[in-house]
Coordinates of C-alpha atoms and ligand atoms in Angstrom, one line a residue:
Chain R
M180 CA 0.0 0.0 0.0
E181 CA 2.7 2.4 1.0
L182 CA 4.6 1.7 -2.2
Y183 CA 1.5 2.3 -4.2
L184 CA 0.9 5.7 -2.6
Q185 CA 4.5 6.6 -3.2
S186 CA 4.2 5.8 -6.9
I187 CA 1.0 7.7 -7.1
S188 CA 2.6 10.8 -5.8
V189 CA 5.4 10.4 -8.2
L190 CA 2.8 10.0 -10.9
N191 CA 1.0 13.1 -9.7
Y192 CA 4.2 15.0 -9.8
F193 CA 4.9 14.1 -13.4
R194 CA 1.3 14.6 -14.4
N195 CA 1.2 18.1 -12.9
K196 CA 4.4 19.0 -14.6
I197 CA 3.5 17.7 -17.9
Y198 CA 0.0 19.2 -17.6
K199 CA 1.4 22.7 -17.2
N200 CA 2.8 22.4 -20.7
N201 CA -0.8 21.8 -21.7
Y202 CA -0.2 18.2 -22.1
L203 CA -2.0 15.7 -19.9
I204 CA -1.2 12.1 -19.5
M205 CA -4.0 10.4 -17.7
K206 CA -4.8 6.7 -17.2
I207 CA -8.5 6.0 -16.9
L208 CA -10.0 2.7 -15.9
I209 CA -13.7 2.2 -16.9
C210 CA -15.6 -0.5 -15.1
I211 CA -18.0 -2.3 -17.5
S212 CA -20.7 -4.5 -16.3
K213 CA -22.9 -6.9 -18.3
T214 CA -26.7 -6.6 -17.7
P215 CA -29.8 -7.9 -19.2
D216 CA -31.4 -5.7 -21.9
T217 CA -34.0 -3.4 -20.4
T218 CA -36.9 -5.3 -22.2
S219 CA -35.8 -8.7 -20.8
K220 CA -38.4 -10.8 -19.1
I221 CA -37.6 -11.0 -15.5
A222 CA -38.0 -14.6 -14.3
F223 CA -36.2 -17.0 -12.0
T224 CA -35.2 -20.6 -11.9
D225 CA -33.8 -23.2 -9.5
N226 CA -36.5 -22.6 -6.8
N227 CA -36.4 -18.9 -7.5
S228 CA -32.7 -18.7 -6.5
K229 CA -31.3 -17.7 -9.9
F230 CA -32.1 -15.2 -12.6
S231 CA -33.4 -17.0 -15.7
T232 CA -31.1 -16.1 -18.6
D233 CA -33.3 -17.9 -21.1
G234 CA -33.6 -15.7 -24.2
V235 CA -32.0 -12.8 -22.4
Q236 CA -30.0 -10.3 -24.6
W237 CA -27.0 -8.9 -22.8
I238 CA -25.9 -5.3 -23.0
I239 CA -23.3 -3.1 -21.4
N240 CA -24.9 -1.6 -18.3
P241 CA -26.3 1.7 -19.7
Y242 CA -24.7 3.9 -17.1
D243 CA -21.3 2.4 -17.8
E244 CA -21.7 2.7 -21.6
W245 CA -23.6 5.9 -22.2
Y246 CA -22.0 8.0 -19.5
A247 CA -18.8 6.6 -18.0
L248 CA -17.3 5.2 -21.2
V249 CA -18.4 8.0 -23.5
R250 CA -17.2 10.7 -21.1
A251 CA -13.8 8.9 -20.9
I252 CA -13.6 8.8 -24.7
E253 CA -14.4 12.6 -24.8
I254 CA -11.5 13.2 -22.4
K255 CA -9.2 11.3 -24.7
E256 CA -10.4 13.3 -27.6
A257 CA -9.5 16.5 -25.7
Y258 CA -6.2 15.1 -24.4
P259 CA -5.0 12.4 -26.9
S260 CA -2.3 11.0 -24.7
T261 CA -5.0 9.7 -22.3
V262 CA -5.0 6.0 -21.8
L263 CA -8.4 4.2 -21.7
H264 CA -8.6 0.8 -20.1
L265 CA -11.7 -1.3 -19.5
V266 CA -12.2 -3.8 -16.7
N267 CA -15.0 -6.4 -16.4
V268 CA -15.4 -9.1 -13.8
G269 CA -17.1 -12.0 -15.5
G270 CA -16.9 -15.2 -17.5
V271 CA -16.1 -15.6 -21.2
E272 CA -19.8 -14.7 -21.9
S273 CA -18.9 -11.1 -21.1
E274 CA -16.6 -10.8 -24.1
P275 CA -19.2 -9.6 -26.6
I276 CA -20.0 -6.6 -24.5
I277 CA -16.3 -5.9 -23.8
R278 CA -15.7 -5.9 -27.6
K279 CA -18.5 -3.4 -28.0
A280 CA -16.9 -1.2 -25.4
L281 CA -13.6 -1.5 -27.3
A282 CA -15.5 -0.7 -30.5
L283 CA -16.8 2.5 -28.9
G284 CA -13.3 3.7 -28.0
G285 CA -11.8 1.6 -25.2
E286 CA -8.1 0.8 -26.0
E287 CA -7.4 -2.2 -24.0
A288 CA -9.6 -4.5 -21.8
I289 CA -9.0 -6.6 -18.8
R290 CA -11.4 -9.4 -17.9
V291 CA -11.2 -10.9 -14.5
N292 CA -12.2 -14.4 -15.2
S293 CA -14.7 -15.1 -12.5
D294 CA -18.4 -15.3 -11.7
V295 CA -19.8 -12.4 -9.9
A296 CA -20.3 -13.2 -6.2
D297 CA -21.3 -9.9 -4.6
S298 CA -20.3 -6.2 -4.9
F299 CA -17.6 -6.6 -2.2
Y300 CA -16.1 -9.5 -4.3
V301 CA -16.2 -7.5 -7.6
A302 CA -14.9 -4.3 -6.0
S303 CA -12.0 -6.3 -4.5
Q304 CA -11.1 -7.6 -7.9
I305 CA -11.3 -4.2 -9.6
A306 CA -9.3 -2.5 -6.8
H307 CA -6.6 -5.1 -7.2
I308 CA -6.4 -4.3 -11.0
A309 CA -6.5 -0.6 -10.3
K310 CA -3.7 -0.8 -7.8
E311 CA -1.5 -2.7 -10.2
G312 CA -2.2 -0.3 -13.1
Y313 CA -1.7 3.0 -11.3
Y314 CA -4.8 4.6 -12.7
D315 CA -5.5 8.3 -12.1
L316 CA -9.2 8.0 -12.6
I317 CA -11.7 5.2 -12.3
F318 CA -15.1 5.6 -13.8
T319 CA -18.2 3.4 -12.9
G320 CA -21.8 3.8 -13.8
K321 CA -24.0 5.1 -10.9
E322 CA -25.5 1.6 -10.5
T323 CA -26.2 -1.5 -12.6
I324 CA -29.7 -1.8 -13.8
D325 CA -30.0 -5.4 -12.5
Y326 CA -28.8 -5.4 -8.9
N327 CA -29.1 -1.6 -8.4
G328 CA -26.3 -1.8 -5.8
S329 CA -24.6 1.6 -6.3
S330 CA -21.7 0.2 -4.2
I331 CA -18.8 -0.7 -6.5
G332 CA -17.3 2.8 -6.9
G333 CA -17.4 3.6 -3.2
M334 CA -15.9 0.2 -2.3
I335 CA -13.0 0.5 -4.8
A336 CA -12.3 4.0 -3.4
E337 CA -12.1 2.7 0.1
F338 CA -9.8 -0.2 -0.9
L339 CA -7.5 2.4 -2.5
D340 CA -8.0 5.0 0.2
I341 CA -8.9 7.7 -2.4
P342 CA -11.9 10.0 -2.8
F343 CA -15.1 8.9 -4.5
I344 CA -17.7 11.2 -6.0
S345 CA -21.0 9.6 -6.8
H346 CA -23.8 10.5 -9.2
A347 CA -21.7 12.8 -11.4
V348 CA -23.5 14.7 -14.1
K349 CA -20.5 16.7 -15.3
F350 CA -16.8 16.0 -15.1
D351 CA -13.9 18.3 -16.2
I352 CA -10.3 18.7 -15.4
S353 CA -9.1 22.0 -14.2
D354 CA -5.6 22.9 -12.9
G355 CA -4.7 19.3 -12.4
N356 CA -7.8 18.6 -10.3
A357 CA -11.1 17.0 -11.1
L358 CA -14.1 19.4 -11.2
V359 CA -17.3 17.4 -10.8
V360 CA -20.9 18.3 -10.6
R361 CA -22.9 15.6 -8.8
E362 CA -26.6 15.3 -8.3
I363 CA -27.9 15.3 -4.8
E364 CA -31.5 15.2 -3.6
G365 CA -33.2 18.4 -4.6
G366 CA -30.2 20.0 -6.2
E367 CA -26.5 19.6 -7.2
E368 CA -23.1 19.9 -5.6
I369 CA -19.9 21.2 -7.2
D370 CA -16.8 19.4 -6.0
S371 CA -13.1 19.6 -6.8
A372 CA -10.9 16.7 -5.9
P373 CA -7.3 15.6 -6.5
F374 CA -6.4 12.6 -8.6
P375 CA -6.4 9.6 -8.2
L376 CA -10.2 9.4 -7.8
V377 CA -13.2 7.3 -8.4
V378 CA -16.3 8.8 -10.0
S379 CA -19.7 7.2 -10.6
C380 CA -21.5 8.6 -13.7
Q381 CA -25.1 9.2 -14.7
K382 CA -27.1 11.1 -17.2
G383 CA -25.7 14.5 -18.1
M384 CA -22.1 13.4 -18.3
A385 CA -22.3 12.6 -22.0
E386 CA -24.5 11.5 -24.8
Q387 CA -24.9 7.9 -26.0
R388 CA -22.8 6.9 -29.0
I389 CA -23.2 4.2 -31.6
P390 CA -20.0 2.3 -32.6
N391 CA -18.9 3.0 -36.2
M392 CA -17.6 0.4 -38.7
K393 CA -14.0 1.4 -38.1
G394 CA -14.4 1.0 -34.4
I395 CA -16.1 -2.4 -34.8
M396 CA -13.3 -3.7 -37.1
G397 CA -10.6 -2.3 -34.9
S398 CA -12.1 -3.8 -31.7
R399 CA -11.3 -7.3 -32.9
T400 CA -7.6 -6.8 -32.6
K401 CA -7.5 -4.7 -29.5
P402 CA -5.9 -6.4 -26.5
L403 CA -8.3 -8.2 -24.2
K404 CA -6.3 -9.6 -21.3
V405 CA -7.8 -12.4 -19.2
V406 CA -6.6 -12.6 -15.6
E407 CA -7.5 -14.9 -12.8
P408 CA -9.3 -13.5 -9.8
I409 CA -7.6 -12.9 -6.5
E410 CA -8.9 -15.0 -3.6
I411 CA -11.5 -13.2 -1.6
S412 CA -14.7 -14.3 0.2
P413 CA -17.9 -12.5 -0.6
L414 CA -19.8 -11.1 2.4
T415 CA -23.4 -11.6 1.2
S416 CA -25.3 -14.3 -0.8
V417 CA -28.6 -14.4 -2.7
V418 CA -31.2 -16.6 -0.9
S419 CA -34.1 -16.1 -3.3
F420 CA -35.9 -13.8 -5.7
D421 CA -39.5 -12.9 -6.0
L422 CA -41.8 -10.8 -8.2
P423 CA -44.0 -8.0 -6.9
P424 CA -47.7 -9.1 -6.5
A425 CA -49.8 -8.4 -9.6
K426 CA -52.0 -5.3 -9.5
A427 CA -55.7 -6.0 -8.9
G428 CA -56.6 -4.2 -12.2
V429 CA -57.2 -0.7 -13.1
K430 CA -60.4 1.2 -12.0
L431 CA -61.4 3.4 -14.9
V432 CA -63.2 6.6 -14.4
S433 CA -65.0 8.5 -17.2
A434 CA -63.2 11.4 -18.8
D435 CA -66.3 13.5 -18.2
H436 CA -66.0 13.0 -14.5
P437 CA -62.5 13.6 -13.2
E438 CA -64.0 14.7 -9.9
E439 CA -64.9 11.1 -9.4
L440 CA -61.2 10.1 -9.7
V441 CA -60.4 12.8 -7.1
R442 CA -63.1 11.4 -4.8
L443 CA -61.6 7.9 -5.1
L444 CA -58.1 9.1 -4.5
N445 CA -59.3 10.9 -1.4
E446 CA -61.8 8.4 0.1
E447 CA -60.7 5.0 -1.2
A448 CA -56.9 5.2 -1.8
K449 CA -56.5 7.8 0.9
A450 CA -53.7 9.2 -1.2
I451 CA -54.6 12.9 -1.3
Chain B
M58 CA -24.4 -5.8 20.0
S59 CA -26.5 -2.8 18.9
V60 CA -27.9 -0.9 15.9
L61 CA -26.4 2.4 14.8
I62 CA -28.3 4.6 12.4
F63 CA -26.6 7.3 10.3
I64 CA -28.7 10.5 10.3
D65 CA -28.2 12.9 7.5
I66 CA -28.7 16.6 8.1
A67 CA -28.8 19.5 5.8
E68 CA -28.7 23.1 7.2
G69 CA -29.3 21.6 10.6
K70 CA -32.5 19.8 9.6
I71 CA -32.9 16.1 9.8
K72 CA -33.8 14.7 6.4
K73 CA -37.1 12.8 6.0
A74 CA -35.4 9.7 4.7
S75 CA -33.3 9.7 7.9
F76 CA -36.4 9.6 10.1
E77 CA -37.4 6.6 8.2
A78 CA -34.0 5.0 8.7
A79 CA -34.2 5.8 12.4
S80 CA -37.6 4.2 12.8
Y81 CA -36.5 1.2 10.7
G82 CA -33.3 0.8 12.8
A83 CA -35.2 1.0 16.0
E84 CA -37.5 -1.8 14.8
I85 CA -34.5 -4.0 13.9
A86 CA -33.1 -3.3 17.4
Q87 CA -36.3 -4.4 19.0
Q88 CA -36.3 -7.6 16.8
L89 CA -32.8 -8.4 18.0
G90 CA -33.5 -7.5 21.6
T91 CA -31.0 -4.6 21.7
S92 CA -30.9 -0.8 21.6
A93 CA -30.8 1.6 18.7
S94 CA -28.6 4.7 18.6
A95 CA -28.0 7.3 16.0
I96 CA -24.8 9.1 14.8
V97 CA -25.0 12.6 13.5
L98 CA -21.9 14.4 12.0
G99 CA -22.7 18.1 12.0
K100 CA -24.7 20.6 14.0
S101 CA -28.5 20.3 14.5
D102 CA -30.8 21.3 17.3
E103 CA -33.4 18.7 16.3
L104 CA -31.4 15.7 17.7
S105 CA -33.5 14.9 20.7
T106 CA -36.6 14.5 18.5
L107 CA -35.0 11.3 17.3
G108 CA -36.3 9.8 20.6
N109 CA -39.8 9.9 19.0
Y110 CA -38.5 7.4 16.5
G111 CA -37.2 4.8 19.0
I112 CA -33.7 6.1 19.3
S113 CA -32.2 6.0 22.8
K114 CA -28.9 7.7 22.3
V115 CA -27.6 10.2 19.7
Y116 CA -23.9 10.4 19.2
N117 CA -23.0 13.8 17.8
L118 CA -19.9 15.4 16.5
S119 CA -20.9 19.0 15.9
N120 CA -18.0 20.6 14.1
E121 CA -18.2 23.4 11.5
S122 CA -15.9 21.5 9.1
L123 CA -18.5 18.7 8.8
H124 CA -20.9 21.2 7.2
H125 CA -19.5 20.0 3.9
F126 CA -19.8 16.4 3.1
D127 CA -16.8 14.2 2.4
A128 CA -17.5 10.5 2.4
Q129 CA -14.0 9.5 3.2
V130 CA -14.0 11.7 6.3
F131 CA -17.4 10.6 7.3
T132 CA -16.6 6.9 6.9
K133 CA -13.5 7.2 9.1
L134 CA -15.4 9.1 11.8
I135 CA -18.2 6.5 11.9
A136 CA -15.7 3.6 12.1
D137 CA -13.7 5.4 14.8
A138 CA -16.8 6.2 16.8
N139 CA -17.9 2.7 16.6
E140 CA -14.8 1.5 18.4
T141 CA -16.6 2.6 21.6
I142 CA -20.2 2.3 20.5
G143 CA -19.7 -1.3 19.3
A144 CA -22.7 -1.5 17.0
N145 CA -22.9 -4.5 14.7
V146 CA -25.8 -3.4 12.5
F147 CA -25.6 -0.1 10.6
V148 CA -28.5 1.6 8.9
F149 CA -28.2 4.2 6.2
S150 CA -30.8 5.7 3.9
N151 CA -30.1 4.7 0.3
T152 CA -29.7 8.4 -0.8
T153 CA -26.7 10.0 -2.5
T154 CA -25.1 10.5 0.9
G155 CA -25.8 6.9 2.1
K156 CA -24.6 5.5 -1.2
S157 CA -21.3 7.4 -0.8
I158 CA -20.6 6.2 2.8
A159 CA -22.2 2.7 3.2
P160 CA -19.9 1.0 0.5
R161 CA -16.8 2.6 2.0
L162 CA -17.8 1.5 5.5
S163 CA -18.5 -2.0 4.2
V164 CA -14.9 -2.3 3.0
R165 CA -13.5 -0.7 6.1
L166 CA -15.3 -3.0 8.5
K167 CA -15.5 -6.0 6.2
A168 CA -19.2 -5.8 6.7
G169 CA -21.7 -7.1 4.2
L170 CA -23.8 -4.4 2.6
V171 CA -27.4 -4.6 1.2
S172 CA -28.4 -1.4 -0.5
G173 CA -31.9 -0.7 -1.6
A174 CA -33.6 -2.5 1.3
V175 CA -37.4 -2.3 1.3
D176 CA -38.4 -4.3 4.3
L177 CA -37.2 -5.4 7.8
P178 CA -34.6 -8.1 7.8
D179 CA -35.7 -11.7 8.5
T180 CA -33.6 -12.8 11.5
T181 CA -35.2 -16.1 12.1
N182 CA -32.5 -17.9 10.3
G183 CA -29.4 -15.8 9.7
F184 CA -29.9 -12.2 8.6
V185 CA -31.7 -11.9 5.3
V186 CA -32.7 -8.5 3.8
K187 CA -35.2 -7.9 1.1
K188 CA -34.1 -5.5 -1.6
S189 CA -35.4 -4.1 -4.8
V190 CA -33.7 -5.4 -7.9
F191 CA -34.1 -4.9 -11.7
S192 CA -35.1 -1.3 -10.9
G193 CA -38.2 -2.3 -9.1
K194 CA -39.2 -5.2 -11.4
A195 CA -38.3 -7.8 -8.7
F196 CA -37.1 -8.3 -5.2
A197 CA -34.0 -10.3 -3.9
H198 CA -33.6 -11.7 -0.5
I199 CA -29.9 -11.4 0.4
A200 CA -28.2 -13.0 3.4
I201 CA -25.5 -11.0 5.1
N202 CA -22.9 -13.5 6.3
S203 CA -20.4 -11.2 8.0
E204 CA -20.5 -10.4 11.7
I205 CA -21.1 -6.7 11.0
K206 CA -24.0 -5.8 8.8
I207 CA -24.9 -2.7 6.8
I208 CA -28.3 -1.9 5.4
A209 CA -29.1 1.1 3.1
L210 CA -32.9 1.6 3.2
N211 CA -34.7 2.9 0.1
P212 CA -36.7 6.1 0.9
N213 CA -40.5 5.7 1.1
S214 CA -40.3 2.0 1.7
I215 CA -41.5 1.5 5.2
S216 CA -44.0 3.2 7.5
V217 CA -42.5 5.3 10.2
I218 CA -43.5 4.3 13.8
K219 CA -43.6 7.2 16.2
T220 CA -43.3 6.8 19.9
E221 CA -42.8 9.0 22.9
G222 CA -39.3 9.5 24.0
V223 CA -36.4 11.9 24.3
A224 CA -33.0 10.7 23.0
E225 CA -29.9 11.3 25.2
I226 CA -27.3 13.3 23.3
V227 CA -23.7 12.1 23.7
D228 CA -21.0 14.3 22.4
L229 CA -18.2 12.6 20.4
N230 CA -14.7 13.7 20.7
L231 CA -12.9 12.5 17.5
E232 CA -10.0 13.8 15.5
I233 CA -11.4 15.0 12.1
P234 CA -9.2 14.1 9.1
T235 CA -8.7 16.6 6.4
A236 CA -11.1 16.3 3.5
K237 CA -9.7 15.7 0.0
I238 CA -12.8 16.7 -1.7
A239 CA -13.5 20.5 -1.7
V240 CA -17.2 21.3 -2.0
Q241 CA -17.3 24.5 -3.9
A242 CA -21.0 25.0 -4.0
V243 CA -24.4 23.4 -3.3
N244 CA -27.2 24.6 -5.5
K245 CA -30.6 23.8 -4.2
I246 CA -33.5 23.9 -6.6
I247 CA -35.5 26.2 -4.3
G248 CA -39.1 25.3 -3.5
D249 CA -39.1 21.9 -5.1
V250 CA -39.9 18.8 -3.2
P251 CA -36.9 16.3 -3.7
L252 CA -38.2 13.7 -6.1
S253 CA -36.8 10.7 -4.2
E254 CA -38.5 11.7 -0.9
A255 CA -41.8 13.0 -2.3
D256 CA -45.1 11.4 -1.1
I257 CA -46.8 12.4 -4.3
V258 CA -45.3 12.7 -7.8
V259 CA -47.0 14.2 -10.9
S260 CA -45.2 13.1 -14.0
G261 CA -45.5 14.1 -17.7
G262 CA -44.6 12.3 -20.9
R263 CA -44.3 13.0 -24.6
G264 CA -48.1 13.1 -24.8
L265 CA -47.9 16.7 -23.5
K266 CA -46.5 17.8 -26.8
G267 CA -44.1 20.5 -25.6
P268 CA -42.5 22.2 -22.6
E269 CA -45.0 25.1 -23.0
N270 CA -47.8 22.8 -21.9
W271 CA -46.3 21.8 -18.6
G272 CA -48.5 24.2 -16.7
I273 CA -51.1 21.5 -16.0
V274 CA -48.4 19.2 -14.5
T275 CA -46.8 21.9 -12.3
D276 CA -50.2 23.3 -11.2
L277 CA -51.4 19.9 -10.2
A278 CA -48.2 19.2 -8.4
K279 CA -48.2 22.5 -6.5
L280 CA -51.8 21.9 -5.4
L281 CA -50.9 18.5 -4.1
G282 CA -47.5 19.4 -2.6
A283 CA -46.0 17.0 -5.1
A284 CA -42.7 16.7 -6.9
T285 CA -42.6 16.7 -10.7
A286 CA -41.1 14.0 -12.8
C287 CA -41.0 13.0 -16.5
S288 CA -40.3 10.2 -18.9
R289 CA -36.9 9.8 -20.5
P290 CA -37.6 11.2 -24.0
V291 CA -39.0 14.3 -22.3
S292 CA -35.7 15.0 -20.6
D293 CA -33.7 13.8 -23.6
I294 CA -35.2 16.5 -25.7
H295 CA -34.8 19.0 -22.9
W296 CA -38.4 19.8 -22.3
R297 CA -37.7 19.1 -18.6
P298 CA -34.4 18.9 -16.6
H299 CA -32.4 15.7 -16.4
H300 CA -33.0 15.2 -12.7
E301 CA -36.7 14.7 -13.3
H302 CA -36.2 11.6 -15.5
V303 CA -37.6 8.5 -13.8
G304 CA -37.4 4.9 -14.9
Q305 CA -34.9 2.2 -15.3
T306 CA -32.2 4.5 -16.5
G307 CA -33.3 7.5 -14.4
L308 CA -34.4 7.7 -10.8
A309 CA -36.4 4.8 -9.3
I310 CA -39.0 6.2 -6.9
A311 CA -41.7 4.8 -4.6
P312 CA -44.1 7.6 -3.7
N313 CA -47.5 7.0 -2.1
L314 CA -49.2 8.4 -5.2
Y315 CA -47.8 8.5 -8.8
I316 CA -49.9 10.4 -11.4
A317 CA -48.7 9.7 -15.0
I318 CA -50.0 12.2 -17.6
G319 CA -49.4 11.4 -21.3
I320 CA -46.9 8.6 -20.6
S321 CA -47.3 5.3 -22.5
G322 CA -45.9 3.1 -19.8
A323 CA -43.0 1.5 -21.6
I324 CA -41.3 -1.3 -19.6
Q325 CA -38.3 0.9 -18.9
H326 CA -40.5 3.6 -17.5
L327 CA -42.5 1.2 -15.3
A328 CA -39.4 -0.2 -13.8
G329 CA -38.6 3.0 -12.0
V330 CA -42.1 3.8 -10.8
N331 CA -44.0 0.5 -10.2
R332 CA -43.2 0.4 -6.5
S333 CA -45.5 3.5 -6.1
K334 CA -48.4 2.6 -3.8
T335 CA -51.1 4.0 -5.9
I336 CA -50.7 4.7 -9.7
V337 CA -53.0 6.9 -11.6
V338 CA -52.8 7.1 -15.4
I339 CA -54.3 9.7 -17.7
N340 CA -53.8 8.8 -21.4
K341 CA -56.0 9.2 -24.4
D342 CA -55.1 5.8 -25.8
P343 CA -57.1 3.0 -24.1
E344 CA -54.4 0.5 -25.3
A345 CA -51.6 2.3 -23.5
P346 CA -49.6 -0.3 -21.6
F347 CA -49.5 1.9 -18.5
F348 CA -53.2 1.0 -17.7
K349 CA -52.1 -2.5 -17.0
A350 CA -49.9 -1.3 -14.2
A351 CA -52.3 1.3 -12.9
D352 CA -54.7 1.4 -10.0
Y353 CA -56.9 4.2 -11.4
G354 CA -57.1 5.6 -14.8
I355 CA -58.9 8.0 -17.1
V356 CA -58.9 7.4 -20.9
G357 CA -59.0 10.9 -22.2
D358 CA -57.2 14.1 -23.3
A359 CA -54.9 15.3 -20.6
F360 CA -55.6 18.9 -21.6
E361 CA -59.2 18.5 -20.8
V362 CA -59.0 16.0 -17.9
V363 CA -56.2 17.6 -15.8
P364 CA -57.7 21.1 -15.4
K365 CA -61.0 19.5 -14.3
M366 CA -59.1 17.4 -11.8
I367 CA -57.4 20.6 -10.5
D368 CA -60.8 22.2 -10.0
A369 CA -62.1 19.2 -8.2
I370 CA -59.1 19.1 -5.8
K371 CA -59.4 22.8 -5.1
K372 CA -63.1 22.1 -4.1
L373 CA -62.1 19.2 -2.0
K374 CA -59.5 21.3 -0.2
E375 CA -62.0 24.1 0.4
S376 CA -64.5 21.7 1.9
V377 CA -62.2 20.4 4.6
Ligands
FAD776 C1 -32.2 1.0 -22.8 C2 -33.4 1.9 -22.6 C3 -33.6 2.5 -21.4 C4 -34.8 3.3 -21.2 N1 -35.0 3.9 -19.9 C5 -36.1 4.7 -19.7 C6 -36.3 5.3 -18.5 O1 -35.5 5.2 -17.5 N2 -37.5 6.0 -18.3 C7 -38.4 6.2 -19.3 O2 -39.4 6.9 -19.1 N3 -38.1 5.7 -20.6 C8 -37.0 4.9 -20.8 N4 -36.8 4.4 -22.0 C9 -37.7 4.8 -23.1 C10 -39.0 4.0 -23.1 O3 -38.8 2.8 -23.9 C11 -40.1 4.8 -23.8 O4 -39.7 5.2 -25.1 C12 -40.5 6.1 -23.1 O5 -40.7 5.8 -21.7 C13 -41.7 6.7 -23.7 O6 -41.9 8.0 -23.1 P1 -43.4 8.6 -23.2 O7 -44.3 7.7 -22.5 O8 -43.3 10.0 -22.6 O9 -43.7 8.8 -24.7 P2 -44.6 8.0 -25.7 O10 -44.3 6.5 -25.7 O11 -44.5 8.7 -27.0 O12 -46.0 8.1 -25.1 C14 -46.8 9.3 -25.1 C15 -48.1 8.9 -24.6 O13 -48.9 10.0 -24.5 C16 -50.3 9.7 -24.9 N5 -50.9 11.0 -25.3 C17 -50.7 11.7 -26.4 N6 -51.4 12.8 -26.4 C18 -52.1 12.8 -25.3 C19 -53.1 13.7 -24.7 N7 -53.5 14.8 -25.3 N8 -53.7 13.3 -23.5 C20 -53.3 12.2 -22.9 N9 -52.4 11.3 -23.4 C21 -51.8 11.7 -24.6 C22 -50.1 8.7 -26.0 O14 -51.3 7.9 -26.1 C23 -48.9 7.9 -25.5 O15 -49.3 6.8 -24.8 C24 -35.7 3.5 -22.2 C25 -35.5 2.9 -23.4 C26 -34.4 2.1 -23.6 C27 -34.2 1.4 -25.0

């Protein structure tokens, strides 16, 4: 750990120096997760203990793709010496989505060859990769659309003992520091933080892009390194899943009598 | 063994979601036959009111420098304070603050975390927490297998239980580390009810045809003390601000009442709102999928129906 911090400060020193000549070298690690397509049927098997992957189309978690990855690509467009690495914890079935992320603009990918046990397990794996790769900036999506954990970014940051800014809607670099606007309940907060740093990204950061032909062709030969996981025990486990109870059915009120709807909301639903 | 609840304050006021967390934590403590205390980092004179939510002790560090939030600093302070408090169940609200601290604390204490909890844990056999997954389309029951457990409770998920009681305030004396993050500004959208905490949400879709027609949505919301929301295309084309976007790729909410006006009810939209207790749909298309997920509905033109609703609510309010 101490050695790591030392090298980080050396890196910071160089980066700041080089930056002053209007030239920024920044290593960005983008965490990419595989999630079911948003239209997937949500069903469970094995006594409701497993998500049924029957007929499921897999996509890059939208927050990772549309916001984290595209913003990182934009940073590289502004500072061409920036290095963009992707990391995914998953089996070989993750490779199509990793290739897509490479087609969009990732330069190199690392797949930690392991099933996903829980967020602590995944964050441990990514933190290990991040430590070895001396990244200045780690981007995640604000959450995955399947487990809605919102935990990976904060966990990685704690493993590395560096700051974490969640729910970022804007990210810029100014005077060698990160300038981040994050959404908070009922407003927004503007933060500045030193590198290295972890940021979780959401809408506002960037606009979704579609990979072009050149990107798709190029992605096939970009390096995709497969590494074995470090040994670590998860802290939680899934017992079972269930679906919300079905609605009783809609009570329709005539468009000529909206006051009847108001009465029902007041007297029956006790909602107003 | 005890339960410790993190209470989030803004400008000295305890947030609504934190009262929910307090009441929830107190219920867990009762279930486990132990006591519930709270930790507050910052200054507030509302602390003793936490007694009304089942909290016996409030640990407080009221230092000016904690006015601005830094998750790294807060995590360390909570972990340090717990060396004497000795809690083994931690409760946060699953808000932007909770989501920044709880994962860090999980790593620091090697404590299993379930975020997005929607119900009390089942402690009959281990410690199993029900949480919302697939953006509200399903629930997962997750066992926390570590000795220390952390739960982040989704806002608007449980009913708050009020009791009589005054909490004892215990001042903490801890060394505060220097924050690495400098908060430069906090911009509040004045007068608006935060969407994630709102009891009632009035939401508009592409059926409203343009931003100039939003008056009926905001008027209805104002009358009901509601927050406003919108579908994704509406925020994509900048008719409404990004932070109003609800659904699978926006905010997931669970208000008591959700009124959808001119929204078709696509699966990605429903994912973020279907945990609402009562759903009302106003849409001119009787085939709109949203009606299948609704409790009440009117098939009709929003521009005629909503103003009439507004009049009826005004009458209702005058009569009471
Ligand atoms: C990966 C992915 C993620 C997505 N995430 C989200 C998300 O998080 N949130 C989200 O909302 N969407 C999301 N979408 C988009 C979603 O699929 C729908 O396209 C979107 O929700 C439709 O928005 P809408 O209902 O406002 O518009 P439309 O589907 O165009 O519906 C407008 C409705 O208004 C009705 N209408 C028209 N005129 C009137 C009138 N005068 N009075 C009353 N009713 C009227 C119409 O009958 C129609 O039902 C996502 C899509 C994808 C592919």
